[in-house]
XYZ file of C-alpha atoms in Angstrom:
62
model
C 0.000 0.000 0.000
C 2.955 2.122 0.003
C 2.760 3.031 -3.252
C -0.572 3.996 -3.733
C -1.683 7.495 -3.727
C -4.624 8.894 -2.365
C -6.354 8.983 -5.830
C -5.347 5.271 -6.637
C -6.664 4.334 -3.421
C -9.703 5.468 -3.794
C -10.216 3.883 -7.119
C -9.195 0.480 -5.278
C -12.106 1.131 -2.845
C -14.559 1.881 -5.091
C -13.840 -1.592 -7.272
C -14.058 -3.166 -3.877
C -17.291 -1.870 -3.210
C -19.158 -2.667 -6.517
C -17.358 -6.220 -6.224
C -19.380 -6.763 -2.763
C -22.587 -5.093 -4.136
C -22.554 -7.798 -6.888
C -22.866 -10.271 -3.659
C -20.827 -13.170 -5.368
C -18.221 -13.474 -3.653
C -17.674 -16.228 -0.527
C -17.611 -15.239 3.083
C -13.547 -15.447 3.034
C -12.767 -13.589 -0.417
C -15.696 -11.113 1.958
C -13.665 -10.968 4.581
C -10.415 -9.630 2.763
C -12.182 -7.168 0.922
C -13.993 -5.630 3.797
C -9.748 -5.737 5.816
C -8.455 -4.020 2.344
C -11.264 -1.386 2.549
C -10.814 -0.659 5.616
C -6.896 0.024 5.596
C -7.301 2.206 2.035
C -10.044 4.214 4.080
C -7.495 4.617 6.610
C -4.848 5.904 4.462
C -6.953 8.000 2.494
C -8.017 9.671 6.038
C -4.680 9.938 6.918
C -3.644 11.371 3.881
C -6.368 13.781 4.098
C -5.115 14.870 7.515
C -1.833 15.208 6.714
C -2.581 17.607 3.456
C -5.074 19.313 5.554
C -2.505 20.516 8.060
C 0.168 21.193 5.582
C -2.491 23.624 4.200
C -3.012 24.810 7.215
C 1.073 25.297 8.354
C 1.013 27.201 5.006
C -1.171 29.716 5.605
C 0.119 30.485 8.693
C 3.693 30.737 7.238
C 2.328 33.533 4.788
């Protein structure tokens, strides 16, 4: 996951999400999916954070 960005990572989540709308999957490949999710939503929260408060630092600097 390292060397996803934010916008790749958000792609990733929203193929994960149609895959378990289709409902076709079994309750392990399920499982997985719902672990991956949940880390890329992490990043991408992080990631928002951190850009948030170098936006923030930057304004202040000016």
């Amino acid at each position: 996951m390292k060397d996803l960005n934010y916008q790749q990572a958000l792609e990733r989540i929203e193929v994960i999400l149609a895959q378990l709308e289709e409902g076709k999957k079994s309750v392990d490949e399920l499982s997985e999916l719902v672990k991956e999710a949940t880390e890329l939503v992490s990043f991408c929260k992080k990631k928002l954070k951190t850009t948030e408060e170098e936006i923030q630092k930057a304004f202040e600097e000016a």
